[in-house]
Coordinates of C-alpha atoms in Angstrom, one line a residue:
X1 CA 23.5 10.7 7.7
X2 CA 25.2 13.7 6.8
X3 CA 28.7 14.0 5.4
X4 CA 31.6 13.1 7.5
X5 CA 34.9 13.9 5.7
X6 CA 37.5 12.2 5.8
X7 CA 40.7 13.7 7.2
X8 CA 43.3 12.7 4.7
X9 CA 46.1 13.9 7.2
X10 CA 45.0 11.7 10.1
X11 CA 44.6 8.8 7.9
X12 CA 46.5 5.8 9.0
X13 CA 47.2 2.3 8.3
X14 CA 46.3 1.8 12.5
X15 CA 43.6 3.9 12.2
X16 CA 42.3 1.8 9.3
X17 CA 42.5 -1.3 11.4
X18 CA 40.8 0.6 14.1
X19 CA 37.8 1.0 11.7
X20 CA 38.1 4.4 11.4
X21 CA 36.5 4.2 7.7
X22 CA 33.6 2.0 9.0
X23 CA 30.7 3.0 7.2
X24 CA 32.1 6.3 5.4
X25 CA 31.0 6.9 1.9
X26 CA 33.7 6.7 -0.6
X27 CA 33.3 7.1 -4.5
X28 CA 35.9 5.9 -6.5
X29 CA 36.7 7.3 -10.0
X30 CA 37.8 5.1 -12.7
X31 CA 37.7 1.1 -13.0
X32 CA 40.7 0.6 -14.3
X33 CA 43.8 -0.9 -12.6
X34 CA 44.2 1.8 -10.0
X35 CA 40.4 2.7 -9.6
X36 CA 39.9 -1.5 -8.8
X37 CA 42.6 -1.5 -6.6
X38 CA 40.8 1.7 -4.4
X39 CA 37.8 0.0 -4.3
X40 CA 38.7 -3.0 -3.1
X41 CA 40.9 -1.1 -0.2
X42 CA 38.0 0.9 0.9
X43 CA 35.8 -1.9 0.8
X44 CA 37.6 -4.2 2.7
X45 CA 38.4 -1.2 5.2
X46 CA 34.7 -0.8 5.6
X47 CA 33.6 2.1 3.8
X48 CA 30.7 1.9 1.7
X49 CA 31.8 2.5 -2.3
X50 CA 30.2 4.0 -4.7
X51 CA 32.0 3.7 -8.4
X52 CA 32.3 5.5 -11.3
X53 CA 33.0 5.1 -14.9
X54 CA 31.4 6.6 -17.7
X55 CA 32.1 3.3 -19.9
X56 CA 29.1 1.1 -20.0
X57 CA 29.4 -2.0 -17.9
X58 CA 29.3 -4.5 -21.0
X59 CA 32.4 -2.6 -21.1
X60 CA 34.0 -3.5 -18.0
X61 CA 33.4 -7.1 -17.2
X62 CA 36.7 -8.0 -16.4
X63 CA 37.1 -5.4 -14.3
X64 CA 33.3 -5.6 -12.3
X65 CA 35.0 -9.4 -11.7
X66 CA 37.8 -8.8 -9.9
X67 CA 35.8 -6.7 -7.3
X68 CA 35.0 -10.4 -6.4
X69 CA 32.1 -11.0 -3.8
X70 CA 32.4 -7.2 -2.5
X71 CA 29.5 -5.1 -1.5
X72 CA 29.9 -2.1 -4.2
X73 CA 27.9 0.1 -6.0
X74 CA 28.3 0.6 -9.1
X75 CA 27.4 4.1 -11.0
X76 CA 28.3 3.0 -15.1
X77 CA 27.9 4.5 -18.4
X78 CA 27.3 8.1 -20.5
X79 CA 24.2 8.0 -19.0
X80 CA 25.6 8.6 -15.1
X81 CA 26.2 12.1 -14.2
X82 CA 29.6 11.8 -12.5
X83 CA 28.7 14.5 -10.0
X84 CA 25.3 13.0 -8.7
X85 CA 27.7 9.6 -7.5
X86 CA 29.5 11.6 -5.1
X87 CA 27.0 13.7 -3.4
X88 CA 26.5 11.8 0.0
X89 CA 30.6 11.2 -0.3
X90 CA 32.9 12.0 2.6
X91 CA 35.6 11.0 0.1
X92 CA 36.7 11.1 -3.7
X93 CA 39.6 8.8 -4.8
X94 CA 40.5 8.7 -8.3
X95 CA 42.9 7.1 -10.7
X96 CA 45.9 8.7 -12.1
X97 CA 44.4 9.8 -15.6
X98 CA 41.3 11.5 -13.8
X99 CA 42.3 14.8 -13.3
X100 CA 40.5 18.4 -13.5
X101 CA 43.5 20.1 -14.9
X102 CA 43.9 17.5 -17.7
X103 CA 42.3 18.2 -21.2
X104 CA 42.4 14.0 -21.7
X105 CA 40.1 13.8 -19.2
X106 CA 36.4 13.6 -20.2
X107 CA 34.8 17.3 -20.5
X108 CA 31.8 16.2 -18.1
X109 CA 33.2 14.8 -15.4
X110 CA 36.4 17.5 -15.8
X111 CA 34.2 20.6 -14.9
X112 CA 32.1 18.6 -12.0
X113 CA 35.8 17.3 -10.4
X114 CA 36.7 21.6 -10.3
X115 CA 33.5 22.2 -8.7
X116 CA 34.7 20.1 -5.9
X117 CA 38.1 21.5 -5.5
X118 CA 36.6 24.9 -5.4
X119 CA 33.9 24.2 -3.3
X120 CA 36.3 21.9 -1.0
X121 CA 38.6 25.2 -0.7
X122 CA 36.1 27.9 0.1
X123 CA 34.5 25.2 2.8
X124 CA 36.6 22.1 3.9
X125 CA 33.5 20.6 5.3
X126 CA 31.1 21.6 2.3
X127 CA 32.6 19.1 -0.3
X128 CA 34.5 16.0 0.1
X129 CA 38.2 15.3 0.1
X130 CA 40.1 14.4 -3.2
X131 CA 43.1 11.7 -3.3
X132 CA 44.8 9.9 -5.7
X133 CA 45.8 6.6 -5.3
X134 CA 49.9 7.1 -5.6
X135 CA 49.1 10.0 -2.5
X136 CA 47.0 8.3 -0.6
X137 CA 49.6 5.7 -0.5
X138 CA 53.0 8.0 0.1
X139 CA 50.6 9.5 2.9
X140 CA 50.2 6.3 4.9
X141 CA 53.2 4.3 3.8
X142 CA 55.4 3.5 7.0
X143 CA 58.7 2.9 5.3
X144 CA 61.2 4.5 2.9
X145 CA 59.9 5.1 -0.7
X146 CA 61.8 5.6 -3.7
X147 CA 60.6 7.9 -6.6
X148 CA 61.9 7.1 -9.5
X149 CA 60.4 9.1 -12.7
X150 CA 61.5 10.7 -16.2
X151 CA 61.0 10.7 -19.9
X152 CA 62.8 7.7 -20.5
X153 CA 64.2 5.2 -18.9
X154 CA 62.0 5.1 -15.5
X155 CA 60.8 1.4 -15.5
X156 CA 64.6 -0.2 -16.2
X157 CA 65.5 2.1 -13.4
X158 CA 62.9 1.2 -11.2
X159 CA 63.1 -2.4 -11.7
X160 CA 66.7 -2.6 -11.5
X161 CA 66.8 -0.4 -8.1
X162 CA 64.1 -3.0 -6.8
X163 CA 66.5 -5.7 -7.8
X164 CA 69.4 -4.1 -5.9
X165 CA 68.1 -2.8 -2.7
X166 CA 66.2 -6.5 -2.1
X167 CA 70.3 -7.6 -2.6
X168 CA 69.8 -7.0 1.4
X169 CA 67.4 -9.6 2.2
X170 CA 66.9 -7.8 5.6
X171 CA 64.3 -4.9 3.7
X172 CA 61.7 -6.5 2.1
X173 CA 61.3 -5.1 -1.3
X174 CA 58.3 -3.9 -3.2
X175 CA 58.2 -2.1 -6.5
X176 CA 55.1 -0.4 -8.1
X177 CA 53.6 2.5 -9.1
X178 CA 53.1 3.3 -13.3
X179 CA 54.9 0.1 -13.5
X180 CA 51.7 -1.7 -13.5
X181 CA 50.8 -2.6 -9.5
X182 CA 48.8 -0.4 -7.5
X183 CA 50.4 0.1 -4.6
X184 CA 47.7 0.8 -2.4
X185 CA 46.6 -2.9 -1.6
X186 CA 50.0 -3.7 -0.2
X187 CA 49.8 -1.4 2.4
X188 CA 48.1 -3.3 5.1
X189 CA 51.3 -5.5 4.7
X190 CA 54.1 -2.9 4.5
X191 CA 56.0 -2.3 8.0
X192 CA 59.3 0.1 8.3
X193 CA 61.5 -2.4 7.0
X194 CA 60.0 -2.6 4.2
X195 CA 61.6 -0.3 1.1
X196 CA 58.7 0.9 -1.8
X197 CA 60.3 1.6 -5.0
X198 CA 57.4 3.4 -7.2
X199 CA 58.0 4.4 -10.9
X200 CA 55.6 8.0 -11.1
X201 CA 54.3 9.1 -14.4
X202 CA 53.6 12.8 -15.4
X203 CA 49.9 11.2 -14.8
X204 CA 50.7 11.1 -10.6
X205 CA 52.7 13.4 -10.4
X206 CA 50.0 16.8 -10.2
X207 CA 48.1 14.6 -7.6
X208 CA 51.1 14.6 -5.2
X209 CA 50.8 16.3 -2.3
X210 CA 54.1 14.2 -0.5
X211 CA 57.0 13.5 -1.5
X212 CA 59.4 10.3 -1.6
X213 CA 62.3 9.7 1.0
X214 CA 64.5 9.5 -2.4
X215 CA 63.3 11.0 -5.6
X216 CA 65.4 9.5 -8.7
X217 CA 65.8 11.3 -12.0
X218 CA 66.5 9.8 -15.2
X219 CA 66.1 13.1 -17.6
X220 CA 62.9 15.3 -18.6
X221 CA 62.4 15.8 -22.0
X222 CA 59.4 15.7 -24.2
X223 CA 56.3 13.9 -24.0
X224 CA 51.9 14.3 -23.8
X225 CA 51.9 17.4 -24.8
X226 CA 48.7 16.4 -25.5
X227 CA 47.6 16.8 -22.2
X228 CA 49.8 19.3 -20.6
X229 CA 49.6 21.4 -23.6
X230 CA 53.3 22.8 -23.9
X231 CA 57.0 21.9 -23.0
X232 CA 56.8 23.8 -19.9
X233 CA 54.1 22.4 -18.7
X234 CA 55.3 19.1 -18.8
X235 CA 58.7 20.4 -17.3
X236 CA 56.7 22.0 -14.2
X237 CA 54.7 18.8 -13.6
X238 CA 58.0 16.4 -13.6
X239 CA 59.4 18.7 -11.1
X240 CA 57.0 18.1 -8.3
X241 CA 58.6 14.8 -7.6
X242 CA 62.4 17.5 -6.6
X243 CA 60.2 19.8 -4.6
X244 CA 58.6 17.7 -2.6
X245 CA 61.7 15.3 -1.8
X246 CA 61.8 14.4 2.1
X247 CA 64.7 16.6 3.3
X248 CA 66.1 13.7 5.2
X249 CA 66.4 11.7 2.2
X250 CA 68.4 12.4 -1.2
X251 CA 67.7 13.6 -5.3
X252 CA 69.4 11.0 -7.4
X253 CA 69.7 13.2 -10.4
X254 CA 71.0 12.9 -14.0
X255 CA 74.3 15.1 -14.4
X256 CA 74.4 15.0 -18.2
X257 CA 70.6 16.2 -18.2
X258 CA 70.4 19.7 -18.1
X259 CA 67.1 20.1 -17.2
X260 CA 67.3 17.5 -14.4
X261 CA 70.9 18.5 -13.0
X262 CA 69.4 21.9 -12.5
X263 CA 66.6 20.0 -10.0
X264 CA 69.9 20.6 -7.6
X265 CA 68.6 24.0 -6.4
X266 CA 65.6 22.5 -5.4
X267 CA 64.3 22.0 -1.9
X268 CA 67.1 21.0 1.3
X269 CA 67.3 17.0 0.3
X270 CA 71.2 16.2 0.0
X271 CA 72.0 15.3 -4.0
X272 CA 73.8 12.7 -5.9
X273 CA 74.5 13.2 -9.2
X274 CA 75.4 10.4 -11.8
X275 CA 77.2 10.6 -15.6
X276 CA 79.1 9.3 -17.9
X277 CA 82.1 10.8 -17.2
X278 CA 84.2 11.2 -14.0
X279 CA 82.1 11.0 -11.0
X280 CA 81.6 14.2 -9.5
X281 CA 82.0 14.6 -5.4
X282 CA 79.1 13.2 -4.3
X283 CA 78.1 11.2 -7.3
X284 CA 78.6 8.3 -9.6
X285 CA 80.7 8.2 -12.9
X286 CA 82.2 5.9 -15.2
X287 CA 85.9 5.8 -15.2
X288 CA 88.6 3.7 -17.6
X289 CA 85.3 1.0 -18.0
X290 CA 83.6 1.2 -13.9
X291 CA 80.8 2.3 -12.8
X292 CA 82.6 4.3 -9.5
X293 CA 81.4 6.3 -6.7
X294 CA 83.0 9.5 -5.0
X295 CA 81.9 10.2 -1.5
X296 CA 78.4 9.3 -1.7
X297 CA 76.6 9.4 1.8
X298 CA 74.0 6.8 3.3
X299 CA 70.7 8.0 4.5
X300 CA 70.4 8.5 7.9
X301 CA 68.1 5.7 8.5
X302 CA 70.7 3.3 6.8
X303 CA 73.5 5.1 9.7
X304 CA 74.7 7.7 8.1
X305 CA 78.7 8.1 6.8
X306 CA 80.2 7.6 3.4
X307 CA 79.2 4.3 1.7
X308 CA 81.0 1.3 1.6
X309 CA 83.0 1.4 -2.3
X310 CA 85.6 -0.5 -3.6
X311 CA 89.2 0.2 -4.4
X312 CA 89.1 3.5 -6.0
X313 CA 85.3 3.9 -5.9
X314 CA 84.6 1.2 -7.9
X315 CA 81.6 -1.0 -7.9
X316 CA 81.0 -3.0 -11.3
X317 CA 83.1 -2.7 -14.8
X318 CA 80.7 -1.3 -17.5
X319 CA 80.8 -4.4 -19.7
X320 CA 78.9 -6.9 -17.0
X321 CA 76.0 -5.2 -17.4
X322 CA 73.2 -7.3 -19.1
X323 CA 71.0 -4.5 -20.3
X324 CA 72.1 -3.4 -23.7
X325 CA 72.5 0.4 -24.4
X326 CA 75.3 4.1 -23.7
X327 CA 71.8 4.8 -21.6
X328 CA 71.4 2.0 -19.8
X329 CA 74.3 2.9 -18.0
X330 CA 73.2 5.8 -16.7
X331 CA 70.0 3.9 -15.4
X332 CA 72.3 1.4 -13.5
X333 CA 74.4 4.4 -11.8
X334 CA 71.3 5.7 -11.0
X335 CA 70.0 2.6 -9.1
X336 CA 73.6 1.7 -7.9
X337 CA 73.5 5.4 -6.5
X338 CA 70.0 4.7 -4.5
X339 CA 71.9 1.0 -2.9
X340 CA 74.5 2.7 -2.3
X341 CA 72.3 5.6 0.3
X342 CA 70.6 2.6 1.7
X343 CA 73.7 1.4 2.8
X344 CA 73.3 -2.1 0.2
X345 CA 77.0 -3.4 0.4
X346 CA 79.1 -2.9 -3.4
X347 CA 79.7 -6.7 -3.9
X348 CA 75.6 -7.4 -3.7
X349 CA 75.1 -4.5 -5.6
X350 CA 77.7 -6.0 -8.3
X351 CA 76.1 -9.5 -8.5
X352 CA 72.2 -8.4 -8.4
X353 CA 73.4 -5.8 -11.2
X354 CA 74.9 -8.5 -13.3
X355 CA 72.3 -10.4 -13.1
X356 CA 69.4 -7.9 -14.2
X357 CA 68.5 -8.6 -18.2
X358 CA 65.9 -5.8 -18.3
X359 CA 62.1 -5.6 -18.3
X360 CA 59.4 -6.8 -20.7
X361 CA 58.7 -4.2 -24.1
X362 CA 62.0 -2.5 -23.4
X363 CA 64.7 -3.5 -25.8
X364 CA 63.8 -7.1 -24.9
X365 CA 64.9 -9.8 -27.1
X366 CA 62.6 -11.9 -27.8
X367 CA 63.3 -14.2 -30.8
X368 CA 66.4 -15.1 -33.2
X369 CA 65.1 -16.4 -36.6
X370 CA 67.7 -17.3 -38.9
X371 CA 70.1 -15.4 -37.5
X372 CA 67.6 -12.3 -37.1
X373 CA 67.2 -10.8 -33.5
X374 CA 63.9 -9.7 -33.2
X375 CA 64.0 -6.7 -30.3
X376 CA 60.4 -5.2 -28.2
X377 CA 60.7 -2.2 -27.3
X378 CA 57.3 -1.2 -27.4
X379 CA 57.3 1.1 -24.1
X380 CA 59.8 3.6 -26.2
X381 CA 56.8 5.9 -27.7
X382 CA 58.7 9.2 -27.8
X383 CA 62.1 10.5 -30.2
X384 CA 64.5 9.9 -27.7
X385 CA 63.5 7.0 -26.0
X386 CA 64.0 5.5 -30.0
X387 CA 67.1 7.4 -30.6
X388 CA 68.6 5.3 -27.8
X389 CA 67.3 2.2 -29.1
X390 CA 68.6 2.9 -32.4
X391 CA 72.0 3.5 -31.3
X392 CA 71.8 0.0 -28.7
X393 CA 72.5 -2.2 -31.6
X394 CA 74.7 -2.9 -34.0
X395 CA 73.4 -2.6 -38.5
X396 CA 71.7 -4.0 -40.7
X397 CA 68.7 -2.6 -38.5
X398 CA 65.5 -2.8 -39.5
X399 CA 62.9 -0.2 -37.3
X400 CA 59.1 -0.7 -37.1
X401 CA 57.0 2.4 -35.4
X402 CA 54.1 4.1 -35.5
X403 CA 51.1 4.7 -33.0
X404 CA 49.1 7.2 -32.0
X405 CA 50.6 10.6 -32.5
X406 CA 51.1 12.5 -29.2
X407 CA 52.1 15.7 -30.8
X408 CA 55.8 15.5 -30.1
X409 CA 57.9 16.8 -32.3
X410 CA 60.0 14.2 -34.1
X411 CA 62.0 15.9 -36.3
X412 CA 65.4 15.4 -34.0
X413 CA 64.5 11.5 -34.8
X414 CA 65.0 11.8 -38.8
X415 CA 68.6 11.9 -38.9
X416 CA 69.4 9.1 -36.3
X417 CA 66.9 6.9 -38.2
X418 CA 68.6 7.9 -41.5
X419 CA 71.8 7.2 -39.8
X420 CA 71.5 4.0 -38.1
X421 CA 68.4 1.8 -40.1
X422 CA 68.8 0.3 -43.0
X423 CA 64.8 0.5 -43.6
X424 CA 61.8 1.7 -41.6
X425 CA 58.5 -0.1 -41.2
X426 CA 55.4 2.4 -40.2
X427 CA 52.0 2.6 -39.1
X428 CA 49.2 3.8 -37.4
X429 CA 48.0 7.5 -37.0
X430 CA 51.9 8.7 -36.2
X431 CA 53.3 6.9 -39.4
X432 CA 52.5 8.8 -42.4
X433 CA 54.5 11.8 -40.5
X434 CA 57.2 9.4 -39.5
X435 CA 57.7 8.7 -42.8
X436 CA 57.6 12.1 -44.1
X437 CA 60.6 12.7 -41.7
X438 CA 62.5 10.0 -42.7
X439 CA 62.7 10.2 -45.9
X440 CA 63.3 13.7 -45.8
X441 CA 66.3 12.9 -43.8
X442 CA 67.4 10.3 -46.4
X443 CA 66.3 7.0 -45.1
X444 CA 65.6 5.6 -48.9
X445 CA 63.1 2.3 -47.3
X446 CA 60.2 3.4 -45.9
X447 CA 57.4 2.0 -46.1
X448 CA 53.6 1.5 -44.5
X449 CA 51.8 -1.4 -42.7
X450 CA 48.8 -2.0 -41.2
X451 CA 48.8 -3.8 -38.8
X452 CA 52.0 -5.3 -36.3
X453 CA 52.1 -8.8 -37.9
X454 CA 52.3 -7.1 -41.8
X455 CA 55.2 -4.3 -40.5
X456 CA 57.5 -7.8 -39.4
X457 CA 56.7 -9.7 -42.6
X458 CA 57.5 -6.7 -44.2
X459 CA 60.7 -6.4 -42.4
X460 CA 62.7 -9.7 -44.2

C-alpha cells in the first residue's frame, strides 16, 4: 500500500471516531511518557504503530508494559536505524525532546528527522507529516487552552490556575502538559466546556505550530543553553508561545519582567499585565497588602465586559496566600488574572487561592526534625529559580545543590547565597563550580557530598 499522509489540518477528534486513521501507518518517536501516550492514541484510533527508541528494550520494560495488550511494533536499540522505521509511514509523531534543531538530540536520528522536513517541504506527498504531541493536541483540542510557560515559576502557576478556574464547577478542568500528563489521551473526553491548562517547556515550544486561547508568562530568563546554544536562542524559542496567541483570547504577562512585558507588541491578542506594584489599567497589582485588579476584561467566550472585582479591585490580601515566597505572588496574580478572563467570580477565586499549598519539589515542606524544616525544592535547577528560594525563608539556612551543569552562568547566585545561607552543601557535576562561586563571594561553609542522603547529614 503506498503512503497516505496524513493531513494534520483536517485532523479531528470526529474524524478520529469516524476511523479516519484506520489502518494508517504511524511511527512514534520516543518511549518515554509522551511517546507511550502517542502510541497508545494511535493505536486505539486504529493506526498501525511502529516505535522507535534507540535504548535497548531491556531498557524500557516499564514502558513496553504500559502499551498493555496493544498491537505495536516495536523498532528498539543502537542497532535500529531510526530512518528505515518510518519509511512506509503516512505519519511521524514524536516527543518533546526529539527534535532536528536540538543538539541534545541523538546525532543519528537528528540528521534522518531533517531529511524528512526537507523532503516533506520540497514534496508534501513525498515524506510523511511531523507532529509533536503538545500540537497535535492544541490542533484538535475543542475547548479553551491555557499556556502557561517561563523560566521559573510555570508549574505553581499552572497548578494554581487549574485550581482556580475548576472554582467554577461548570468547566471541567484539566491541567497537563511539561507538568508530567500527556495531554493527548484525554482528548477523546474533552468537549467545549472543558478548560486545558498546559504548562509548555522550551522543549514544546519549537514544535508549535498553534497557539493557546491564553498564553501566560511568568519571566524568560536563562536556562539549556545547552541545547539552544545562546541567550537568544532561548529568548526566541519562549516567544513562540506570544506569537502564536489566539487573537480572541489574551497574554497574561509579567510587568516587572522586561523581557516578557515587552511580549506586549506581539501579535493582536488583548494583554494583561501583573506586578508588584500598583496595578496598571488592564492588569493586576498589589496595593496596601491585595492582590487588586484594574479593568481587566473577560474573554469573549466567558461574555465579554470588565470582570467582576471587589471593592476597590480587590480580590485576596497578600498574607492568605499558602505558597511561601515575594514570587509566589506574582504567580498567584498571574493565575488570579487568567480566572478573572474566564469570568471565575473574586470570592471563589479568594477561597480556591487560599487554599492552594503548592506543588511537590517546589519549596515544599516536607519534614520538621527538631525544630529543623526540611524544604524540596528540587524543580529549582537554574540561579534564579534559587535566588528566590533563598530569599522565601527566614536564617539560619542551610542550602544543598548541585546536579548536572547546564552551562548557565551562576555567578549572579554567589552573592545571594553569601547573603542569605549560613552554609552550602554541594554535589554532583555542577558543585565543584558552585563552590568556587560561593566562596569567592564569601560564603565561609562549603562543602562537598556525594550523594543526597550524605549533603542532609552533612547539613546538622
Amino acid at each position: 500500500m503506498g503512503r497516505r499522509i496524513v493531513d494534520l489540518d483536517g485532523l479531528s477528534a470526529a474524524g478520529i471516531r469516524e476511523g479516519v486513521l484506520d489502518g494508517r501507518s504511524v511511527t512514534v518517536l520516543g518511549l518515554a511518557r509522551s511517546g507511550i501516550a502517542l502510541a497508545r492514541f494511535f493505536a486505539d484510533a486504529g493506526a498501525r504503530v511502529t516505535i522507535y527508541d534507540g535504548r535497548p528494550a531491556s531498557e524500557l520494560a516499564g514502558a513496553i508494559e504500559s502499551l498493555g495488550d496493544r498491537t505495536v511494533a516495536l523498532r528498539l536499540g543502537p542497532q535500529v536505524d531510526p530512518a528505515t522505521t518510518w519509511a512506509e509511514a503516512d505519519l511521524l509523531a514524536t516527543s518533546p525532546s526529539i527534535n532536528p534543531d536540538f543538539p541534545t538530540c541523538e546525532p543519528r536520528l537528528r540528521a534522518a528527522l531533517r531529511a524528512v522536513v526537507v523532503a516533506h517541504k520540497a514534496d508534501p506527498l513525498g515524506a510523511p507529516a511531523l507532529v509533536s504531541e503538545t500540537d497535535l493536541v492544541l490542533r484538535m483540542c475543542p475547548c479553551p487552552t491555557i499556556g502557561v510557560t517561563g523560566t521559573k515559576g510555570k508549574t505553581t502557576t499552572s497548578s494554581l490556575t487549574a485550581a482556580l478556574l475548576a472554582a467554577d464547577t461548570v468547566h471541567p478542568v484539566i491541567l497537563g502538559g511539561n507538568i508530567g500528563l500527556p495531554l493527548v489521551e484525554r482528548l477523546p473526553e474533552l468537549t467545549p466546556e472543558h478548560r486545558v491548562v498546559i504548562e509548555l517547556s522550551e522543549l514544546q515550544m519549537p514544535t508549535l505550530s498553534r497557539g493557546t486561547t491564553v498564553a501566560v508568562y511568568t519571566n524568560v530568563t536563562s536556562d539549556h543553553l545547552d541545547r539552544h546554544g545562546s541567550l537568544e536562542a532561548y529568548r526566541a524559542v519562549k516567544r513562540r508561545l506570544a506569537e502564536l496567541v489566539d487573537p480572541n483570547g489574551a497574554l497574561v504577562l509579567n510587568a516587572d519582567d522586561p523581557i516578557v512585558a515587552a511580549y506586549s507588541r506581539l501579535g493582536t491578542a488583548p494583554v494583561v499585565t501583573y506586578r508588584r506594584g500598583p496595578a496598571e489599567p488592564a492588569g493586576m497589582g498589589v496595593e496596601n497588602g491585595w492582590i487588586v485588579a484594574r479593568g481587566v476584561r473577560r474573554l469573549a467566550a466567558a461574555g465579554g465586559g470588565v470582570a467582576a472585582v471587589g471593592p476597590g479591585g480587590r480580590i485576596m490580601r497578600v498574607d492568605e496566600l499558602a505558597i511561601p515566597g515575594e514570587h509566589n505572588i506574582s504567580n498567584a496574580m498571574a493565575a488570579v488574572a487568567t480566572a478573572l478572563l474566564f469570568g471565575v467570580a473574586p470570592d471563589a477565586i479568594r477561597s480556591a487561592a487560599r487554599a492552594f499549598t503548592g506543588v511537590e519539589h517546589r519549596l515544599e515542606q516536607v519534614a520538621v526534625v527538631d525544630g529543623v524544616r526540611f524544604i524540596n525544592d528540587s524543580q529549582g535547577t537554574q540561579p534564579d529559580a534559587v535566588i528566590a528560594a533563598l530569599r522565601s525563608f527566614p536564617r539560619p539556612l542551610i542550602l544543598i545543590a548541585g546536579g548536572r551543569d547546564k552551562g548557565v552562568d551562576m555567578s549572579g547566585l554567589g552573592p545571594v547565597a553569601a547573603e542569605r545561607a549560613d552554609a552550602a552543601v554541594l554535589m554532583g557535576e555542577s558543585g565543584p563550580a558552585l563552590a568556587e562561586v560561593f566562596r569567592g563571594n564569601g560564603l565561609a561553609r562549603v562543602e562537598m557530598a556525594g550523594t543526597l542522603e550524605e549533603a542532609v547529614g552533612r547539613g546538622d
